[in-house]
Amino acid sequence: MTTAPTLVWFRDDLRIADHPALHAAADRGAPVIACYLLDEHGEGVRAPGGAARWWLHHSLAALRDELAELGVPLVLRRGPAVELLPALVAEAGADAVLWNRRYSPARAIDARLKSALREAGVDARSFPGDVLAEPQDVRTGSGTPYRVFTPFWNGLRDRPVASPLPAPDALTGADAPGGDALEAWGLLPTRPDWSGGLRAAWAPGEAAALARLEEFAGELDGYAERDLPAVDASSRLSPRLRWGELSPRQVWHRIRAAGGPQSEPFLRELGWREFFRHTLFHEPDLATRNLKPAFDRFPWAEPDPTELTAWREGRTGLPLVDAGMRELWATGTMHNRVRMSAASFLIKNLLVDWRVGEQWFWDTLVDADEASNPGNWQWVAGSGQDAAPYFRIFNPERQAARFDPDARYIRRWIPEYGTDAYPAPIVDLAATRERALAAYDTIR
Ligand SMILES: Cc1cc2nc3c(=O)[nH]c(=O)nc-3n(C[C@H](O)[C@H](O)[C@H](O)COP(=O)(O)OP(=O)(O)OC[C@H]3O[C@@H](n4cnc5c(N)ncnc54)[C@H](O)[C@@H]3O)c2cc1C
């Protein structure tokens, strides 16, 4: 008699270390089959944007190779997970399906699948996902979700965080049902292939992610300079965390072990990631609805197509904003300080609804995240739960003078900076600031 295999369903957790579902599959002892289902239209699903698809392709290729070394096949299928997963279970003759939980609106799919599979006699089980503490377990003293970051962080920082699980060293594979070729999914851009800058900046996959974590832990003291965009002082771990090439638990424990004065400020940033994940769990329409309802009445301007294009292409004439937008287009990322300035410029100086900018970032960031992207846009807009007040308007010239005083970052991305070829500002900063404050006065 052959033993029925265990199916492990991979989602935003493209790694084999600290993977609770894969670990539990190893513990079951039966042969293992892995699968990844590209479900772009399912309930609550937000389909990845262009840069994210590029990352997904390469990270899946890396995962496929890692699993192959363990003898485990990765089956790829595209379509609605609610149909594909039960079909795959039946074809493989699996008697168990294991996955790590997600906290986005797509968890509706998982809940449905879990009960349907269990009814069919399949051992369907889920495990903690990509958080330090699960949202359902973190509450204020009065039992409500936290709405303000500092008390959330104070509640979180001293909680025990589960130690990372090792990668399984031995698994048994099983004959797998057929699947798609990764290349056939067309996740990579062609005609034109705009991914050259991404390739130069990044090597997706778990091995590179772990190597970067090690490297960063060794240079943690440099994090003190994280606000300077010309200096490579931050971890650049955001896409690794977004795609689950690393778990936040791994990062947490590694940085705690590194210690020193910068470990706390770093972990606090990881706390913001966690805060927005918990927020998304409680506010599933975070990307579309102002968390402060007064903003529903905000008199946004109809976006001027010329201004919007100038913002997207980094030709606003405000060097810090333009450098950031060009960095984003070239590499799929942007320094955090500059993200704040670029977002503030769109929302406040151009008076464009934050959702327009959020969507552009969604399409262009390799770390585009369903929680952190809208969470941060709402933070800059002032419409979020614990947000910067609307009237605090970043001045991109002063931000540049403060954080890029010798324009090193600016020159890196704007070769024509300081010449006649570089445009004059498309708007007057002082006048648009006054316009934004007047608009805000109408909703306070
Ligand atoms: C308008 C705007 C949009 C953003 N969109 C995203 C997004 O889609 N995905 C994303 O991961 N981050 C987003 N951020 C947050 C932040 O800019 C990036 O996480 C950071 O720049 C990544 O670089 P790093 O890994 O070197 O950060 P580090 O400073 O090394 O921070 C370590 C980790 O903490 C987390 N983190 C740091 N800052 C934040 C923050 N403000 N909010 C949430 N998590 C944070 C990230 O996971 C990051 O990898 C956005 C910020 C702004 C202002």
Coordinates of C-alpha atoms and ligand atoms in Angstrom, one line a residue:
M1 CA 0.0 0.0 0.0
T2 CA 1.3 3.4 -0.8
T3 CA 1.1 6.2 1.8
A4 CA -1.1 9.1 0.9
P5 CA 1.0 12.3 0.4
T6 CA 0.7 15.5 2.3
L7 CA 0.1 18.6 0.2
V8 CA 1.8 21.9 1.3
W9 CA 0.2 25.0 -0.2
F10 CA 2.7 27.8 -0.6
R11 CA 1.5 31.4 -0.8
D12 CA 3.5 34.5 0.3
D13 CA 6.0 32.2 2.1
L14 CA 8.4 31.3 -0.6
R15 CA 11.0 29.6 1.7
I16 CA 11.7 26.3 3.4
A17 CA 13.2 27.5 6.7
D18 CA 10.8 28.6 9.4
H19 CA 7.9 27.3 7.4
P20 CA 5.5 25.9 9.9
A21 CA 3.4 24.1 7.3
L22 CA 6.3 22.4 5.6
H23 CA 7.7 21.5 9.0
A24 CA 4.5 19.9 10.1
A25 CA 4.4 18.0 6.8
A26 CA 7.9 16.6 7.6
D27 CA 6.6 15.6 11.0
R28 CA 3.8 13.7 9.4
G29 CA 6.3 11.5 7.8
A30 CA 4.3 10.9 4.6
P31 CA 5.7 11.9 1.1
V32 CA 5.3 15.6 0.4
I33 CA 4.0 17.5 -2.6
A34 CA 4.2 21.3 -2.7
C35 CA 2.0 23.6 -4.7
Y36 CA 1.6 27.2 -5.6
L37 CA -1.7 28.4 -7.1
L38 CA -1.7 31.7 -9.0
D39 CA -5.2 33.0 -8.2
E40 CA -5.6 36.5 -9.4
H41 CA -9.3 36.9 -9.3
G42 CA -10.4 35.0 -6.1
E43 CA -12.4 36.6 -3.4
G44 CA -10.4 39.3 -1.6
V45 CA -7.4 38.8 -3.8
R46 CA -5.4 41.8 -5.0
A47 CA -3.5 40.7 -8.1
P48 CA 0.2 41.6 -8.0
G49 CA 1.5 44.5 -10.0
G50 CA 4.2 44.4 -12.7
A51 CA 7.3 44.6 -10.5
A52 CA 5.8 42.2 -8.0
R53 CA 5.2 39.7 -10.8
W54 CA 8.8 39.9 -11.8
W55 CA 9.9 39.1 -8.2
L56 CA 7.3 36.3 -7.9
H57 CA 8.7 34.6 -11.0
H58 CA 12.2 34.5 -9.7
S59 CA 11.4 33.7 -6.1
L60 CA 9.2 30.8 -7.3
A61 CA 12.0 29.5 -9.5
A62 CA 14.4 29.6 -6.5
L63 CA 11.8 27.8 -4.3
R64 CA 11.2 25.2 -7.0
D65 CA 15.0 24.5 -7.1
E66 CA 15.3 24.3 -3.3
L67 CA 12.4 21.9 -3.0
A68 CA 13.7 19.8 -5.8
E69 CA 16.9 19.3 -3.9
L70 CA 14.8 17.8 -1.1
G71 CA 13.1 15.6 -3.7
V72 CA 9.8 17.5 -3.4
P73 CA 8.0 18.6 -6.6
L74 CA 6.4 22.1 -6.8
V75 CA 3.1 21.9 -8.7
L76 CA 2.1 25.2 -10.3
R77 CA -1.5 25.9 -11.4
R78 CA -3.3 29.0 -12.3
G79 CA -6.9 29.8 -11.6
P80 CA -9.4 30.0 -8.6
A81 CA -7.8 28.3 -5.6
V82 CA -11.3 27.3 -4.3
E83 CA -11.5 24.9 -7.3
L84 CA -7.8 24.1 -7.9
L85 CA -6.9 23.0 -4.4
P86 CA -9.6 20.3 -4.0
A87 CA -8.9 19.1 -7.5
L88 CA -5.2 18.7 -6.7
V89 CA -5.9 16.9 -3.5
A90 CA -8.0 14.4 -5.4
E91 CA -5.5 13.9 -8.2
A92 CA -2.6 13.5 -5.8
G93 CA -4.6 11.3 -3.5
A94 CA -3.5 13.5 -0.6
D95 CA -5.0 13.0 2.8
A96 CA -3.7 16.2 4.3
V97 CA -3.3 19.8 3.1
L98 CA -1.2 22.2 5.2
W99 CA -0.6 26.0 4.8
N100 CA 0.5 29.0 6.7
R101 CA -2.2 31.6 7.4
R102 CA -2.6 34.9 5.6
Y103 CA -4.2 37.9 7.2
S104 CA -5.4 39.7 4.1
P105 CA -9.0 39.6 2.8
A106 CA -8.2 36.5 0.8
R107 CA -8.3 34.6 4.0
A108 CA -12.0 34.1 3.1
I109 CA -10.8 31.6 0.5
D110 CA -8.8 29.7 3.1
A111 CA -11.7 29.5 5.5
R112 CA -14.0 28.1 2.8
L113 CA -11.4 25.6 1.7
K114 CA -10.6 24.4 5.2
S115 CA -14.2 23.5 5.9
A116 CA -14.8 22.0 2.5
L117 CA -11.7 19.8 2.7
R118 CA -12.4 18.7 6.2
E119 CA -15.9 17.8 5.3
A120 CA -14.4 15.6 2.6
G121 CA -12.3 13.9 5.3
V122 CA -9.0 15.7 4.4
D123 CA -6.8 16.8 7.3
A124 CA -6.7 20.5 6.3
R125 CA -4.7 22.6 8.8
S126 CA -3.3 26.1 8.9
F127 CA -0.3 27.5 10.9
P128 CA 0.8 30.9 12.0
G129 CA 1.8 33.1 9.0
D130 CA 4.1 36.0 8.4
V131 CA 3.7 37.9 11.6
L132 CA 5.3 38.1 15.0
A133 CA 2.0 37.6 16.8
E134 CA -1.3 36.7 15.2
P135 CA -3.8 39.6 14.9
Q136 CA -6.5 37.6 16.7
D137 CA -4.2 37.3 19.7
V138 CA -3.3 40.9 20.1
R139 CA -5.8 43.2 21.8
T140 CA -5.9 46.2 24.1
G141 CA -6.8 45.8 27.8
S142 CA -10.4 46.4 26.8
G143 CA -10.4 43.7 24.2
T144 CA -10.4 45.9 21.0
P145 CA -7.8 46.0 18.3
Y146 CA -5.1 48.6 18.7
R147 CA -5.6 51.7 16.6
V148 CA -2.5 53.6 17.7
F149 CA 1.1 52.4 17.0
T150 CA 2.9 53.2 20.2
P151 CA 0.7 51.2 22.6
F152 CA 0.6 48.4 20.0
W153 CA 4.3 48.3 19.9
N154 CA 4.6 48.5 23.7
G155 CA 2.3 45.5 23.9
L156 CA 4.2 43.6 21.2
R157 CA 7.9 44.2 22.0
D158 CA 8.0 42.2 25.2
R159 CA 5.8 39.3 24.0
P160 CA 7.7 36.1 23.4
V161 CA 8.2 35.5 19.6
A162 CA 8.3 31.9 18.5
S163 CA 11.8 30.7 17.6
P164 CA 12.3 30.0 13.9
L165 CA 12.0 26.4 12.8
P166 CA 14.9 24.9 10.9
A167 CA 14.6 24.0 7.3
P168 CA 13.7 20.3 6.9
D169 CA 16.8 18.3 6.1
A170 CA 15.1 15.3 4.8
L171 CA 11.7 14.9 3.1
T172 CA 10.2 12.2 0.9
G173 CA 8.8 13.4 -2.4
A174 CA 5.9 11.9 -4.2
D175 CA 4.8 11.5 -7.8
A176 CA 3.0 14.8 -8.5
P177 CA 0.1 15.5 -10.8
G178 CA 1.1 17.7 -13.7
G179 CA 1.2 21.5 -13.5
D180 CA 2.1 24.6 -15.5
A181 CA 5.6 25.6 -16.5
L182 CA 6.5 28.7 -14.6
E183 CA 7.7 30.3 -17.8
A184 CA 4.2 29.9 -19.3
W185 CA 2.7 32.2 -16.7
G186 CA 4.2 35.2 -18.4
L187 CA 5.1 36.9 -15.1
L188 CA 8.2 38.5 -16.7
P189 CA 7.9 41.6 -18.8
T190 CA 8.5 41.2 -22.5
R191 CA 8.0 43.7 -25.3
P192 CA 9.5 45.8 -23.8
D193 CA 11.5 44.0 -21.1
W194 CA 11.8 46.8 -18.5
S195 CA 13.3 44.6 -15.8
G196 CA 17.0 45.3 -16.4
G197 CA 17.2 47.6 -13.4
L198 CA 15.4 45.1 -11.2
R199 CA 17.9 42.4 -12.2
A200 CA 20.8 44.6 -11.5
A201 CA 19.4 45.6 -8.0
W202 CA 18.1 42.3 -6.8
A203 CA 18.5 38.5 -6.6
P204 CA 15.2 37.1 -5.4
G205 CA 15.1 33.8 -3.5
E206 CA 15.6 32.5 0.0
A207 CA 19.3 31.9 -0.1
A208 CA 20.0 35.5 -1.1
A209 CA 17.5 36.7 1.6
L210 CA 19.3 34.8 4.3
A211 CA 22.7 36.0 3.1
R212 CA 21.4 39.6 3.2
L213 CA 20.0 39.1 6.8
E214 CA 23.4 37.9 7.9
E215 CA 25.2 40.7 6.2
F216 CA 22.9 43.3 7.6
A217 CA 23.1 41.9 11.1
G218 CA 26.9 42.3 10.9
E219 CA 26.5 46.0 10.0
L220 CA 23.6 46.9 12.2
D221 CA 25.3 49.9 13.7
G222 CA 25.2 51.6 10.4
Y223 CA 21.4 51.7 10.7
A224 CA 21.9 54.9 12.6
E225 CA 22.2 56.6 9.2
R226 CA 19.1 55.0 7.7
D227 CA 17.5 58.4 7.0
L228 CA 20.1 59.3 4.5
P229 CA 19.1 58.0 1.1
A230 CA 22.6 58.3 -0.3
V231 CA 23.8 55.8 2.3
D232 CA 23.0 52.1 2.0
A233 CA 22.2 51.9 5.7
S234 CA 18.8 50.2 5.9
S235 CA 18.3 46.4 5.6
R236 CA 16.6 46.2 2.1
L237 CA 14.7 43.3 3.5
S238 CA 11.3 44.5 2.6
P239 CA 10.7 42.4 -0.5
R240 CA 12.2 39.4 1.3
L241 CA 9.5 39.8 4.0
R242 CA 6.8 40.7 1.5
W243 CA 7.3 37.4 -0.4
G244 CA 8.1 35.4 2.7
E245 CA 11.7 34.5 1.7
L246 CA 12.3 35.4 5.3
S247 CA 9.8 35.3 8.1
P248 CA 9.6 38.2 10.5
R249 CA 10.4 35.7 13.3
Q250 CA 13.8 34.9 11.7
V251 CA 14.5 38.6 11.3
W252 CA 13.4 39.4 14.9
H253 CA 15.6 36.8 16.5
R254 CA 18.6 37.4 14.3
I255 CA 18.6 41.2 15.0
R256 CA 17.9 40.7 18.7
A257 CA 20.9 38.4 18.8
A258 CA 23.0 41.0 17.1
G259 CA 22.0 43.5 19.8
G260 CA 23.6 47.0 20.1
P261 CA 22.0 50.4 20.1
Q262 CA 20.4 50.0 16.6
S263 CA 18.5 46.7 17.3
E264 CA 15.6 48.4 19.0
P265 CA 15.0 51.1 16.4
F266 CA 15.2 48.5 13.7
L267 CA 12.7 46.2 15.4
R268 CA 10.4 49.1 15.9
E269 CA 10.2 49.4 12.1
L270 CA 9.4 45.7 11.9
G271 CA 6.7 46.7 14.4
W272 CA 5.2 49.1 11.9
R273 CA 5.0 46.3 9.4
E274 CA 3.2 44.2 12.0
F275 CA 0.9 47.1 12.9
F276 CA -0.3 47.5 9.3
R277 CA -0.8 43.7 9.0
H278 CA -3.0 43.8 12.0
T279 CA -4.8 46.8 10.7
L280 CA -5.5 45.1 7.4
F281 CA -6.8 42.1 9.3
H282 CA -9.4 44.3 11.1
E283 CA -9.9 46.8 8.1
P284 CA -9.9 44.6 5.0
D285 CA -10.7 47.6 2.7
L286 CA -7.5 49.5 3.9
A287 CA -6.5 50.1 0.3
T288 CA -9.8 51.7 -0.8
R289 CA -11.4 53.4 2.2
N290 CA -10.3 56.3 4.3
L291 CA -9.9 55.0 7.9
K292 CA -10.9 58.5 9.0
P293 CA -14.3 59.0 7.4
A294 CA -14.0 62.8 7.4
F295 CA -11.6 62.3 4.5
D296 CA -14.5 61.0 2.4
R297 CA -15.4 64.7 2.0
F298 CA -11.9 65.8 1.1
P299 CA -12.0 68.0 -2.0
W300 CA -9.3 66.2 -4.0
A301 CA -8.4 67.8 -7.3
E302 CA -9.1 66.0 -10.6
P303 CA -5.6 64.7 -11.4
D304 CA -4.0 66.8 -14.1
P305 CA -2.6 64.2 -16.6
T306 CA 0.5 66.2 -17.2
E307 CA 1.3 66.6 -13.6
L308 CA 0.6 63.0 -12.8
T309 CA 2.9 61.8 -15.6
A310 CA 5.6 64.2 -14.4
W311 CA 5.3 62.7 -10.9
R312 CA 5.4 59.1 -12.2
E313 CA 8.4 59.7 -14.4
G314 CA 10.3 61.8 -12.0
R315 CA 10.1 65.1 -13.9
T316 CA 8.4 67.4 -11.3
G317 CA 11.4 69.7 -11.0
L318 CA 11.6 68.8 -7.3
P319 CA 14.9 66.9 -7.2
L320 CA 14.3 64.7 -4.1
V321 CA 10.8 63.6 -5.4
D322 CA 12.2 63.0 -8.9
A323 CA 15.2 61.0 -7.7
G324 CA 12.9 58.8 -5.7
M325 CA 10.4 58.2 -8.5
R326 CA 13.3 57.3 -10.9
E327 CA 14.8 55.0 -8.3
L328 CA 11.4 53.3 -8.0
W329 CA 11.0 52.9 -11.8
A330 CA 14.6 51.6 -12.2
T331 CA 14.9 49.3 -9.2
G332 CA 11.4 48.6 -7.9
T333 CA 12.1 50.2 -4.6
M334 CA 12.6 53.6 -3.0
H335 CA 14.2 54.8 0.2
N336 CA 11.7 55.2 3.0
R337 CA 12.4 59.0 3.6
V338 CA 11.9 59.6 -0.1
R339 CA 8.7 57.5 -0.3
M340 CA 7.3 59.9 2.3
S341 CA 8.3 63.0 0.4
A342 CA 7.1 61.6 -3.0
A343 CA 3.8 60.6 -1.5
S344 CA 3.3 63.9 0.3
F345 CA 4.1 65.8 -2.8
L346 CA 1.4 64.0 -4.8
I347 CA -1.2 64.2 -2.0
K348 CA -0.6 67.7 -0.8
N349 CA 1.1 69.7 -3.4
L350 CA -0.8 68.2 -6.3
L351 CA -3.9 67.5 -4.2
V352 CA -4.3 64.1 -5.7
D353 CA -6.3 61.4 -3.8
W354 CA -3.8 59.1 -2.0
R355 CA -5.4 56.0 -3.7
V356 CA -4.0 57.1 -7.1
G357 CA -0.4 57.1 -5.7
E358 CA -1.0 53.9 -3.8
Q359 CA -1.9 52.2 -7.1
W360 CA 1.2 53.4 -8.8
F361 CA 3.4 52.1 -6.0
W362 CA 1.4 48.9 -6.1
D363 CA 2.4 48.4 -9.8
T364 CA 6.0 49.5 -9.4
L365 CA 7.3 48.3 -6.0
V366 CA 8.9 44.9 -5.7
D367 CA 7.9 45.0 -2.0
A368 CA 4.3 46.2 -2.9
D369 CA 2.5 45.0 0.1
E370 CA -1.3 44.8 0.7
A371 CA -0.9 46.1 4.2
S372 CA 2.1 48.3 4.3
N373 CA 1.5 50.1 1.0
P374 CA -2.0 51.5 1.7
G375 CA -1.1 51.7 5.4
N376 CA 1.7 54.1 4.7
W377 CA -0.2 56.1 2.1
Q378 CA -3.0 56.6 4.6
W379 CA -0.3 57.6 7.1
V380 CA 1.0 60.3 4.8
A381 CA -2.4 61.4 3.8
G382 CA -3.6 61.8 7.4
S383 CA -6.6 59.5 6.7
G384 CA -5.1 56.5 8.6
Q385 CA -5.8 55.5 12.2
D386 CA -2.5 56.6 13.6
A387 CA -1.4 59.0 10.9
A388 CA 0.7 62.1 10.4
P389 CA -1.6 65.1 10.8
Y390 CA -2.7 66.4 7.4
F391 CA -1.3 69.9 8.1
R392 CA 2.2 68.6 8.5
I393 CA 3.3 69.0 4.9
F394 CA 6.7 67.8 3.9
N395 CA 8.7 70.4 2.0
P396 CA 10.8 68.4 -0.5
E397 CA 13.4 71.1 -0.8
R398 CA 14.0 71.2 2.9
Q399 CA 13.9 67.4 3.1
A400 CA 16.6 67.3 0.5
A401 CA 18.7 69.9 2.3
R402 CA 18.4 67.9 5.5
F403 CA 18.8 64.3 4.3
D404 CA 20.8 64.6 1.1
P405 CA 22.8 67.8 1.8
D406 CA 25.4 67.3 -0.9
A407 CA 22.8 65.9 -3.4
R408 CA 24.6 62.6 -3.7
Y409 CA 21.4 60.6 -3.9
I410 CA 19.8 63.2 -6.2
R411 CA 22.7 63.1 -8.7
R412 CA 22.7 59.3 -8.6
W413 CA 19.3 59.3 -10.2
I414 CA 19.1 62.6 -12.0
P415 CA 22.2 62.9 -14.3
E416 CA 21.0 66.2 -15.7
Y417 CA 20.5 67.7 -12.2
G418 CA 21.9 71.3 -12.1
T419 CA 21.8 71.7 -15.9
D420 CA 19.3 73.4 -18.1
A421 CA 17.9 70.1 -19.1
Y422 CA 16.4 69.6 -15.6
P423 CA 12.9 71.2 -15.4
A424 CA 11.8 73.9 -13.1
P425 CA 9.3 72.9 -10.4
I426 CA 5.8 72.2 -12.0
V427 CA 4.1 73.8 -9.0
D428 CA 4.8 76.6 -6.5
L429 CA 5.5 74.8 -3.2
A430 CA 4.2 77.7 -1.0
A431 CA 1.0 78.3 -3.0
T432 CA 0.1 74.6 -3.2
R433 CA 0.8 74.2 0.5
E434 CA -1.7 77.0 1.2
R435 CA -4.2 75.3 -1.2
A436 CA -3.8 72.0 0.7
L437 CA -4.4 73.6 4.0
A438 CA -7.5 75.4 2.8
A439 CA -8.8 72.1 1.4
Y440 CA -8.1 70.4 4.7
D441 CA -10.0 73.2 6.6
T442 CA -13.2 72.2 4.8
I443 CA -13.2 68.7 6.5
R444 CA -11.9 69.3 9.9
Ligands
LIG1 C1 4.1 55.8 0.8 C2 4.8 54.6 1.3 C3 4.6 53.4 0.8 C4 5.2 52.2 1.3 N1 4.9 51.0 0.7 C5 5.5 49.9 1.3 C6 5.2 48.6 0.7 O1 4.4 48.4 -0.2 N2 5.8 47.5 1.3 C7 6.7 47.7 2.3 O2 7.3 46.7 2.8 N3 7.0 48.9 2.8 C8 6.4 50.0 2.3 N4 6.7 51.2 2.9 C9 7.6 51.3 4.1 C10 9.0 51.5 3.9 O3 9.3 52.6 3.1 C11 9.8 50.2 3.4 O4 9.4 49.1 4.2 C12 11.3 50.4 3.5 O5 11.7 51.5 2.8 C13 12.0 49.2 3.1 O6 13.4 49.3 3.2 P1 14.2 48.5 4.2 O7 13.8 47.0 4.1 O8 15.6 48.8 3.9 O9 13.7 49.1 5.6 P2 14.4 49.0 7.0 O10 14.5 50.4 7.5 O11 15.6 48.1 7.1 O12 13.2 48.3 7.9 C14 13.1 46.9 8.2 C15 11.8 46.4 7.8 O13 10.8 47.0 8.5 C16 9.6 47.1 7.7 N5 9.3 48.6 7.7 C17 10.1 49.6 7.7 N6 9.5 50.8 7.6 C18 8.2 50.5 7.5 C19 7.0 51.2 7.4 N7 7.0 52.6 7.4 N8 5.8 50.6 7.3 C20 5.8 49.2 7.3 N9 6.9 48.4 7.4 C21 8.0 49.1 7.5 C22 9.9 46.6 6.4 O14 9.5 45.2 6.3 C23 11.4 46.6 6.3 O15 12.0 45.7 5.5 C24 6.1 52.4 2.4 C25 6.4 53.6 2.9 C26 5.7 54.8 2.4 C27 6.0 56.1 2.9

